[in-house]
Short mmCIF file of C-alpha atoms in Angstrom, two decimals:
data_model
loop_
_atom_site.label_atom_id
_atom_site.label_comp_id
_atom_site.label_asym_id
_atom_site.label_seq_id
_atom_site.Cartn_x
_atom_site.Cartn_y
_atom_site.Cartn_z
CA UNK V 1 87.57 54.70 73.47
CA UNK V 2 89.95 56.95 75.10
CA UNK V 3 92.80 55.19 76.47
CA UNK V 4 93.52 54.68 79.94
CA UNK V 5 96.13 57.61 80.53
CA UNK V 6 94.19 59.88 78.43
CA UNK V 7 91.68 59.27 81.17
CA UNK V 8 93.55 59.58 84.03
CA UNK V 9 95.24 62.57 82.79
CA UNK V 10 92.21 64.45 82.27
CA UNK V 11 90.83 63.57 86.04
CA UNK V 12 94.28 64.85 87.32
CA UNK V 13 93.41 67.92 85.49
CA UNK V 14 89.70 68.50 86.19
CA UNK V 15 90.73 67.78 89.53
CA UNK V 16 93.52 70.73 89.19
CA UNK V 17 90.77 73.19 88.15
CA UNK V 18 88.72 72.38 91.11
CA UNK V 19 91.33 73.34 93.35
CA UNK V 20 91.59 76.09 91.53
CA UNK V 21 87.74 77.25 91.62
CA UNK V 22 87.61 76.30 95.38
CA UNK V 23 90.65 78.75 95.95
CA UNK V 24 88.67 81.43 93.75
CA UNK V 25 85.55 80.71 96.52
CA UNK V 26 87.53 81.37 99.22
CA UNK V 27 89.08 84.55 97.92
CA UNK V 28 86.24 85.36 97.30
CA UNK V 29 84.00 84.72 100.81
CA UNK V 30 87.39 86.99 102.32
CA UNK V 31 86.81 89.82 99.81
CA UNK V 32 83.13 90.06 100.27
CA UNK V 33 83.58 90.75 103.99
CA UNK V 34 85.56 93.61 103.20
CA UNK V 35 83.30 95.20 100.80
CA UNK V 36 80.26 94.57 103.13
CA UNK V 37 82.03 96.15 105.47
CA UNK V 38 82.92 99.44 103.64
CA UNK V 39 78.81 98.82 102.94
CA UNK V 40 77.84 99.47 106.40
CA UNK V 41 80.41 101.68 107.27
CA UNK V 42 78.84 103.57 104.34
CA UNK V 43 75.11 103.12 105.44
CA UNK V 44 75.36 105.89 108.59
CA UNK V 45 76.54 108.57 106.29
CA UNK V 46 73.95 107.73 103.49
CA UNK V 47 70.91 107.67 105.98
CA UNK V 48 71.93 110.99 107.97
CA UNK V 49 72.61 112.70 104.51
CA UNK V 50 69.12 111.93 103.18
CA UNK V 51 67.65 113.27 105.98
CA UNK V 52 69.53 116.36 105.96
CA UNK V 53 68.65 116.25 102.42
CA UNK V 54 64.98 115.85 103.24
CA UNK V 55 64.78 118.57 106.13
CA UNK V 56 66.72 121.31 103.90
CA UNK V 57 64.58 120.77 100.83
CA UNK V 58 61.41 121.93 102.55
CA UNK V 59 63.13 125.03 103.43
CA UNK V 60 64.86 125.50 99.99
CA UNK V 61 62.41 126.72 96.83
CA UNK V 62 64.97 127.93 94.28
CA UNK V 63 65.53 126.02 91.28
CA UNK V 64 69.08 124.51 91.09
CA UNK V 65 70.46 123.58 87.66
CA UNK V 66 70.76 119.34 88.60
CA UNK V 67 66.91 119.90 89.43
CA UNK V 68 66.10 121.36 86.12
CA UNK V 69 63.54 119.30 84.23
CA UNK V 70 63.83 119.55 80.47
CA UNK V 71 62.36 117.99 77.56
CA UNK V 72 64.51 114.46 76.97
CA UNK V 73 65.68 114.07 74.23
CA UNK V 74 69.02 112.51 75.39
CA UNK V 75 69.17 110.40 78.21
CA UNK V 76 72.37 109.28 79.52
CA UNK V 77 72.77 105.79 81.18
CA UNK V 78 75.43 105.01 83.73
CA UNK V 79 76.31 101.33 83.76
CA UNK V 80 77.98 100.40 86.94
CA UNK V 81 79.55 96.98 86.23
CA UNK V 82 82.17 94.45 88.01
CA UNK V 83 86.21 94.67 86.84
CA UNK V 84 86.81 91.14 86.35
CA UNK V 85 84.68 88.14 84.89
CA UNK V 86 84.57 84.97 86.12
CA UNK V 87 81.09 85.62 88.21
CA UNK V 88 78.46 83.74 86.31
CA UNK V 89 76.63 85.93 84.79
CA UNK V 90 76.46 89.03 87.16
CA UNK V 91 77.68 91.12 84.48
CA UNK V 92 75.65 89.61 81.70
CA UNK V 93 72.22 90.88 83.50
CA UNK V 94 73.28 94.03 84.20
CA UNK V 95 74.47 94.73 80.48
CA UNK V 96 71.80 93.45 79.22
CA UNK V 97 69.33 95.72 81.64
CA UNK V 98 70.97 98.46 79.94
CA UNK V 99 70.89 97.37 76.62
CA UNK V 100 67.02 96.56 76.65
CA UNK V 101 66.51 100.37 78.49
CA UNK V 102 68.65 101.85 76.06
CA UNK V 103 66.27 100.53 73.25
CA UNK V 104 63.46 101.41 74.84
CA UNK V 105 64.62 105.10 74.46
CA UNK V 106 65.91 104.61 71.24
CA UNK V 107 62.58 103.24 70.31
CA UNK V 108 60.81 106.53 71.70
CA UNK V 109 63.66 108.70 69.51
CA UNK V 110 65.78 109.90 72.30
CA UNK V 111 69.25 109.72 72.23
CA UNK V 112 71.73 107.22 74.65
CA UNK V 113 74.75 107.86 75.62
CA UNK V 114 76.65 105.63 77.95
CA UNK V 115 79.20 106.48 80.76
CA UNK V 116 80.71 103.02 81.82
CA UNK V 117 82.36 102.75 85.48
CA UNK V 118 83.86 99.11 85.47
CA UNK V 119 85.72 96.89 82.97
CA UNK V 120 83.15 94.56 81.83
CA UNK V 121 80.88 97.53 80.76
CA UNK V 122 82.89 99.35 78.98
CA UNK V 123 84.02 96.34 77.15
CA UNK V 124 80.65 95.59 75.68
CA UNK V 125 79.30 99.07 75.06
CA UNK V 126 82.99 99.92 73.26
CA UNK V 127 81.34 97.97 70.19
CA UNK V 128 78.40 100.02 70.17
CA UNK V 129 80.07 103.22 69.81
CA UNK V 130 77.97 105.26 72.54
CA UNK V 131 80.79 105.34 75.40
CA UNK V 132 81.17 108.84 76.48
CA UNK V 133 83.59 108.04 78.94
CA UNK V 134 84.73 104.90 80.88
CA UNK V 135 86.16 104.16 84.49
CA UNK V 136 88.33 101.10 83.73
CA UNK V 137 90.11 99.75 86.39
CA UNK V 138 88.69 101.75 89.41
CA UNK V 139 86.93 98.56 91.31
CA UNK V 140 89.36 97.34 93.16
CA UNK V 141 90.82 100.01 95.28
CA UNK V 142 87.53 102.97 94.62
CA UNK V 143 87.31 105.55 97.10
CA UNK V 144 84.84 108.44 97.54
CA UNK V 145 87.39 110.33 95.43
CA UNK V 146 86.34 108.24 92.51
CA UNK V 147 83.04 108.36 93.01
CA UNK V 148 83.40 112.20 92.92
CA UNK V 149 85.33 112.61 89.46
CA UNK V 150 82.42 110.87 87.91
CA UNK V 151 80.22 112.52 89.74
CA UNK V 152 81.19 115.75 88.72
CA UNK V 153 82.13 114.56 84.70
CA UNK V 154 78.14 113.54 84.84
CA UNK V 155 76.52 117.02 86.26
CA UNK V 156 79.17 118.91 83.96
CA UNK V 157 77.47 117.00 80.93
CA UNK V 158 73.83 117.37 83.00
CA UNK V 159 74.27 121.34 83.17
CA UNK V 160 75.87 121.72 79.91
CA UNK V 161 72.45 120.14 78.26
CA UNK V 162 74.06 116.99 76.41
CA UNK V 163 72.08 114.99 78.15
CA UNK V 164 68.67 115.72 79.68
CA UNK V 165 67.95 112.70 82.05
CA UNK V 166 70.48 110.87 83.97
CA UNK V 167 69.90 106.41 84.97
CA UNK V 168 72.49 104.40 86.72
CA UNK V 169 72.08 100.89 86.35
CA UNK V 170 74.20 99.10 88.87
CA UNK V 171 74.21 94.94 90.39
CA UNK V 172 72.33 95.83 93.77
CA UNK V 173 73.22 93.52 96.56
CA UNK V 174 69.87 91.95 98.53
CA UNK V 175 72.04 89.01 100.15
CA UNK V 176 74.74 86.66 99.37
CA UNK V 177 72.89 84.79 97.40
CA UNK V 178 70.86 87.59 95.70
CA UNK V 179 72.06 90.46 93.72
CA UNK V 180 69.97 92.40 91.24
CA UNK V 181 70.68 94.38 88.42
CA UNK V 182 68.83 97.38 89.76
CA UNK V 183 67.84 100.77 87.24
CA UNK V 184 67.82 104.37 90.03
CA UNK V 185 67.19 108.06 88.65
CA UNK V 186 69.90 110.27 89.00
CA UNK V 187 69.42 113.30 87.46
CA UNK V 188 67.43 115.52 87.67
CA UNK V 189 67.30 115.26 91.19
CA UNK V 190 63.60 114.84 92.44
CA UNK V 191 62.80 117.12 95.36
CA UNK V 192 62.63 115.12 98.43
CA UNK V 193 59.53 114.10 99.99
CA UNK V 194 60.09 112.90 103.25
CA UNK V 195 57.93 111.84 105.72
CA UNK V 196 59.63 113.37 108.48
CA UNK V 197 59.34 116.58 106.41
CA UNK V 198 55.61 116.18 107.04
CA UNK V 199 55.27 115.38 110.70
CA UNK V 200 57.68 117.74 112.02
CA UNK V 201 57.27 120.29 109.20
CA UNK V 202 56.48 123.25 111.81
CA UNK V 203 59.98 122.38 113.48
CA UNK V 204 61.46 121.99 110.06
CA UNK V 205 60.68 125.66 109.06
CA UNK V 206 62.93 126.78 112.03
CA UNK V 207 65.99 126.16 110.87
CA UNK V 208 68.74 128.39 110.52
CA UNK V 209 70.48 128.23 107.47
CA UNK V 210 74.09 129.72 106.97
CA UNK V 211 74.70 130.69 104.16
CA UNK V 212 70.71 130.70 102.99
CA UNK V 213 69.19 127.31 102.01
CA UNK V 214 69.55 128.01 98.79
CA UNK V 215 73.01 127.86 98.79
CA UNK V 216 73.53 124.79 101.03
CA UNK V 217 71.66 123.28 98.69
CA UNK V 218 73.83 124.02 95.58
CA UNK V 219 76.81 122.61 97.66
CA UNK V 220 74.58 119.38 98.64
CA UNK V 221 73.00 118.53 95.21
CA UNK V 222 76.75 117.68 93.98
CA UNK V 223 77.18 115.71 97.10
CA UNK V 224 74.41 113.90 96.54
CA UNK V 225 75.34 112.49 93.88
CA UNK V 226 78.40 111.79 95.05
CA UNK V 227 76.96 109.52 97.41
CA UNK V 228 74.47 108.08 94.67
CA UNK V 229 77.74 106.94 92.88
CA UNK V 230 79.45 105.90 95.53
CA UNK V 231 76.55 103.67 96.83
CA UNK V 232 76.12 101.68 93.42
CA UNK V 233 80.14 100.98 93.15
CA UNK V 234 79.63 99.78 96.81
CA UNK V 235 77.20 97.34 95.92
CA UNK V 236 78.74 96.54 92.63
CA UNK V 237 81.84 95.76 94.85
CA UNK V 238 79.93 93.58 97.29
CA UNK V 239 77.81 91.43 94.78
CA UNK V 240 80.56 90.89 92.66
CA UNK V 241 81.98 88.62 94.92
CA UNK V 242 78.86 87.03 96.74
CA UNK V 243 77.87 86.53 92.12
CA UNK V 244 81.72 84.79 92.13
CA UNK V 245 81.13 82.89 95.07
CA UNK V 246 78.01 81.41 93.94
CA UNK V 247 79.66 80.79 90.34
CA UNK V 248 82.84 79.06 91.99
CA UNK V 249 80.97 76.94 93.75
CA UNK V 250 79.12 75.51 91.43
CA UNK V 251 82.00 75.07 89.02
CA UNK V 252 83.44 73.64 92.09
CA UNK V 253 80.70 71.54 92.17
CA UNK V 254 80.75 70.52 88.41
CA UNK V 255 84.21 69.67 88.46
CA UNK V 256 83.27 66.89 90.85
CA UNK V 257 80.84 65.62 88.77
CA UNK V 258 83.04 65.31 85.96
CA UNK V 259 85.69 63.91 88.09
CA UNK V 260 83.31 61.03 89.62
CA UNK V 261 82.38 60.07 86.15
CA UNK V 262 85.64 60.36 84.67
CA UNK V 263 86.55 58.03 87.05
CA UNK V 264 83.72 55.74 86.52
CA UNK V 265 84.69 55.69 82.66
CA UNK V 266 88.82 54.98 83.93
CA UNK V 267 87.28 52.00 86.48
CA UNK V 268 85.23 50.69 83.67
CA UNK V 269 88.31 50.92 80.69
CA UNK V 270 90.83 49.24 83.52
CA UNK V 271 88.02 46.17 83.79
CA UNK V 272 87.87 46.15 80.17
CA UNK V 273 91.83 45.89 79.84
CA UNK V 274 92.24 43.02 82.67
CA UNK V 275 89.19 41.03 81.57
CA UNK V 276 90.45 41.22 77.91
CA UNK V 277 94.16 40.11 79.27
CA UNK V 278 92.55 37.58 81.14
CA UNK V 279 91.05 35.66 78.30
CA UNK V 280 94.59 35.82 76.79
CA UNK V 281 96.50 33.90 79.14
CA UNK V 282 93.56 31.69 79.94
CA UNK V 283 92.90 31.32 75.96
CA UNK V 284 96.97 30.86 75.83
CA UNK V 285 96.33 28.25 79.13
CA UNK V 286 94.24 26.17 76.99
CA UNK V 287 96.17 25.72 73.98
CA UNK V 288 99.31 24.83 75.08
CA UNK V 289 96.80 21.93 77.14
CA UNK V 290 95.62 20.76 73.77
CA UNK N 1 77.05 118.81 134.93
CA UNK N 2 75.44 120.75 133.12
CA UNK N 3 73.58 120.07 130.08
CA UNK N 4 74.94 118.08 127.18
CA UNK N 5 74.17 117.85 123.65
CA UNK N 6 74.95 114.73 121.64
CA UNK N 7 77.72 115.18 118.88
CA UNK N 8 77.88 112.58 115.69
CA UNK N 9 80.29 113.26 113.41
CA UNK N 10 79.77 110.60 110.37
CA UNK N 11 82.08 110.19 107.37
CA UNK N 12 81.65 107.68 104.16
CA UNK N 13 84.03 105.24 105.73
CA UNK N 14 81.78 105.01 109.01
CA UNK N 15 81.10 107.00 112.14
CA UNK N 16 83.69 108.48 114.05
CA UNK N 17 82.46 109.81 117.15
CA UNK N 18 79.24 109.49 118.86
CA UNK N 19 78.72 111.06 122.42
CA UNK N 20 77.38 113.41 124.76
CA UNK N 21 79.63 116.65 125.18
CA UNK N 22 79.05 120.09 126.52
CA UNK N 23 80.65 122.33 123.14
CA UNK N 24 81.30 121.92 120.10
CA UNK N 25 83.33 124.76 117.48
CA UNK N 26 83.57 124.09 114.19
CA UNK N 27 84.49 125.82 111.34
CA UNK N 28 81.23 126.76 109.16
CA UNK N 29 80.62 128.96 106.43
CA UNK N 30 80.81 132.47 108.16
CA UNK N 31 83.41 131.73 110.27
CA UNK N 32 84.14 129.40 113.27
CA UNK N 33 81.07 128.56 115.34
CA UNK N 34 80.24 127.28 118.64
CA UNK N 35 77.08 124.69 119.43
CA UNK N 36 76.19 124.62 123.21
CA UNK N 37 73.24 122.08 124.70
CA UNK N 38 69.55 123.12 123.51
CA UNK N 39 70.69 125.19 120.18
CA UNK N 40 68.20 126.07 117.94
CA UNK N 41 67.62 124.23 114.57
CA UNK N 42 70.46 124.85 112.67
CA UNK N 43 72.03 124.04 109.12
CA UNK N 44 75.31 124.99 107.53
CA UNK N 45 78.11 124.40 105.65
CA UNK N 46 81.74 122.99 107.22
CA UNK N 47 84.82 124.28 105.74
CA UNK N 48 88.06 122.55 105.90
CA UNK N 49 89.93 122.92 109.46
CA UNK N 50 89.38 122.25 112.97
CA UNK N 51 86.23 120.97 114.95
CA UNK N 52 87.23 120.56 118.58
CA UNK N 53 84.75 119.35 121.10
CA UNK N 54 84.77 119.91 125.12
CA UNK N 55 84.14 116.53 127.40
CA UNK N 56 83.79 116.68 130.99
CA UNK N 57 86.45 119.84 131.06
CA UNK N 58 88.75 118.14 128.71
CA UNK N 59 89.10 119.50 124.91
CA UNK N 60 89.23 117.42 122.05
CA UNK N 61 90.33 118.21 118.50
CA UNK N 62 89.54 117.00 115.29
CA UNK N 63 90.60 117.38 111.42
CA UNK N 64 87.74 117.61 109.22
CA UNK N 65 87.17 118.49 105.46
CA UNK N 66 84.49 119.72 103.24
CA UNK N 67 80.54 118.60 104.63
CA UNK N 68 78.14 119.95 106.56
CA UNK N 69 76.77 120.28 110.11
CA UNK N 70 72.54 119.64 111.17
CA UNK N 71 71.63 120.54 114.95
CA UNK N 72 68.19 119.74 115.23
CA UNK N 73 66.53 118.43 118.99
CA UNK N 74 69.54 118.66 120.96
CA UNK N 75 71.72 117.00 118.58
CA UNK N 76 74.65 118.26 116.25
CA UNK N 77 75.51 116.02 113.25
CA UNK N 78 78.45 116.30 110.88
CA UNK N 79 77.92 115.15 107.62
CA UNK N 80 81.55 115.42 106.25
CA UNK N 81 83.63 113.47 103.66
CA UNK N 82 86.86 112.84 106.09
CA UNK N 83 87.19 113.25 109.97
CA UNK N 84 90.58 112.61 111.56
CA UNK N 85 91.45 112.34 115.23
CA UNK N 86 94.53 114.61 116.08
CA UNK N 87 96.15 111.82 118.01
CA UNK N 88 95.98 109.65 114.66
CA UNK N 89 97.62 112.57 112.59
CA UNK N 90 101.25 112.16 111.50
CA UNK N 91 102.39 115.25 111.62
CA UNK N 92 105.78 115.06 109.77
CA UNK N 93 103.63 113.62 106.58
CA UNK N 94 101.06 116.47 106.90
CA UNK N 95 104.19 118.93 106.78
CA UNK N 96 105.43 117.68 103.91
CA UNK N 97 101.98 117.41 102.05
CA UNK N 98 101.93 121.43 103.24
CA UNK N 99 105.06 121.56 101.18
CA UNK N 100 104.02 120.02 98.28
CA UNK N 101 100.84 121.73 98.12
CA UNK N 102 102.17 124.88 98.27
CA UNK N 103 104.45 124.01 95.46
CA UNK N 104 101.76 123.02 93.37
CA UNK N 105 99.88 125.92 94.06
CA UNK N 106 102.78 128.37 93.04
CA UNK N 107 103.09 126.04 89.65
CA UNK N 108 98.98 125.65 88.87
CA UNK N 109 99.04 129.34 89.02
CA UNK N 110 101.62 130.01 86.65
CA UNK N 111 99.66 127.79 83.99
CA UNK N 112 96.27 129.51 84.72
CA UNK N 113 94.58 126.31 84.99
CA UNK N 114 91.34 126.56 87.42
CA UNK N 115 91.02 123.05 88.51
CA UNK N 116 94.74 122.34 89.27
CA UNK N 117 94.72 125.67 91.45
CA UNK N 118 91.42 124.63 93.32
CA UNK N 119 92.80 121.42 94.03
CA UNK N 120 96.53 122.45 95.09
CA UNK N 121 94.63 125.16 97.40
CA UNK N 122 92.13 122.05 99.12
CA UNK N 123 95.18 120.15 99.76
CA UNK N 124 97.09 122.82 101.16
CA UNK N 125 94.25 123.84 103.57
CA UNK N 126 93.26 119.74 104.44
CA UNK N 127 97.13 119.75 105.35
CA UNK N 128 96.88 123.44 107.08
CA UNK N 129 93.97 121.66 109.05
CA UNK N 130 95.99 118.48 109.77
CA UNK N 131 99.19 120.59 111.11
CA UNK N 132 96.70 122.63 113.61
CA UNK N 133 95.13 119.78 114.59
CA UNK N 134 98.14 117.59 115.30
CA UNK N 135 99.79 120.17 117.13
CA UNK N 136 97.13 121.28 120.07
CA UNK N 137 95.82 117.36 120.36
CA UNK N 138 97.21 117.17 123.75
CA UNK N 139 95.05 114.19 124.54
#
């Protein structure tokens, strides 16, 4: 049996790591704010571009190279993952959404390649060898800039034919308490069938385009994705901390466990010690009697 | 009054303005353009530079960069990546991001490298745009 200051040395410390973990919480619940903040700052733009999107794709018929179907034979996965650990395993189901889709197109012959935006990806699919590139380091501080370099590396690769289909895999966030590794098409880009399109389609063939649709659309496409990217290290950004909340708390939560029965252990070893000192002196009491 | 048309302008880090006015120029493909109340249907492409709008008589200016514009049932929306109030412009920084642009531009040409030269030349015009902006905001 441990001995008493083993014991009581090991509840200071448990009780050290809670503080610790509760801190982490609380960082945490401030951070989240702030990315679900930037989230619906975000959401205005997204909405009124898809709609744009939607009208102008009705009145545009040419074929733009990011809407070029091919044969796949490589398909390119972007896994949009968390910097840091330490949030249960957030990370863990999105890399391992990847990994399974990745075999499932390795199991129908085509090629993967990987393009990693976040630490924790890149990390894992370093081993495999398949990283075309990887965003290390971006997750803290992103801005649409960011979200336009990889944009632009991933249509590049798209137009140049290395890779013939485009996924993003990326932690989306339903709620605090729910975030979901989620798989979205990138490239090509599917026309646009909107149902405003339909019920206002003799409005919609109105419009004036400067320059021609055409070209409006070869400027949009690239936005597009833009905003696809950005979006998904949005999210990412937002259930990364709601995932660390949830996983502080319960370690939070654990470490009081431990503590309560660490202390039930230290109660029960102190009884031990007196009882046992106890029957010395009254052991000692009745021999000197005798 | 007469007739006003509802002006949005909406950027990735949230909407900036939202309200009725009676004109709006901005700087579109062809050239700069001018939106009055009732326009028809209308789609284009915003260039870097100025987009001033007029309020009850009074003129307001704004910096703008690369996006595009959608009037459609009385309504003009600007889809852009960055929108910047004049009043919120420091002008001394915007001069001296001129500056360095334009050095960068005379050095990205001298190395022949494309994407250096189209960058030096976006930040030179975002910072043209700022200057013009900050100077006439007058509000």
């Amino acid at each position: 049996m441990a001995s008493l200051k083993d014991i009581s040395t090991k509840i200071g410390g448990v009780k050290k790591t809670s503080q610790i973990t509760k801190a982490m919480n609380m960082v945490s619940a401030a951070k989240l704010r702030g990315a679900q903040q930037k989230m619906e700052n975000f959401h205005p733009y997204a909405e009124k571009f898809n709609a744009t999107m939607a009208n102008l794709s009705s009145g545009a018929t040419g074929d733009y190279p990011l809407m070029e179907v091919r044969d796949v034979k490589t398909v390119e996965i972007v896994v949009v993952t968390s910097d840091r650990g330490l949030c249960g395993s957030f990370n863990a189901n999105i890399i391992s959404m990847a990994e399974k889709l990745a075999r499932k197109y390795e199991a129908e012959g085509k090629k993967v390649s990987f393009v990693c935006v976040g630490k924790k990806g890149s990390n894992y699919f370093r081993k495999r060898g398949l990283v075309r590139k990887a965003y290390r380091d971006i997750m803290g501080t992103f801005q649409m800039f960011n979200a336009r370099e990889i944009a632009q590396d991933i249509a590049l690769n798209f137009e140049a034919s290395e890779a013939d289909e485009v996924k993003v895999i990326y932690g989306h966030f339903h709620s605090v308490a729910r975030q979901l590794p989620t798989t979205i098409h990138l490239l090509p880009v599917k026309p646009v069938e909107s149902e405003a399109g339909v019920d206002v389609a003799g409005q919609v063939a109105d419009y004036i385009y400067e320059p021609s649709a055409d070209e409006i659309m070869d400027v949009l496409l690239p936005l597009y994705m833009n905003v696809m990217i950005y979006n998904s290290m949005l999210q990412i950004g937002a259930s990364e901390h709601a995932a660390r909340m949830t996983a502080m708390d319960n370690a939070t939560n654990a470490c009081n466990d431990i503590v309560k029965e660490l202390t039930m252990i230290f109660n029960k070893a102190r009884q031990a010690a007196i009882t046992g000192d106890l029957m010395d002196i009254v052991g000692g009491a009745e021999a000197l009697k005798g | 009054m007469a007739e006003t048309i509802e002006l949005e302008v909406v950027t990735p880090s949230g909407p900036v303005v939202s309200e009725n006015v009676d004109i709006v120029t901005a700087p579109g493909y062809g050239g700069v353009f001018g939106v009055l109340a009732n326009h028809a249907p209308f789609l284009s492409t915003i260039k870097i530079g100025e987009l001033s709008y007029k309020k009850e008589g009074k003129e307001y200016y704004l910096m703008v960069s690369g996006g595009f514009c959608e009037v459609s049932n009385n309504k003009i929306t600007f889809i852009v990546e960055s929108c910047e109030k004049g009043s919120g412009i420091d002008i001394d920084r915007a001069l001296r991001a001129k500056e360095r642009a334009e050095k960068r531009l005379a050095q990205a040409k001298g190395h022949q490298e494309k994407i250096n030269e189209a960058r030096a030349q976006a930040a030179l015009q975002r910072a043209l745009a700022r200057v013009q902006v900050a100077e006439k905001k007058g509000n």
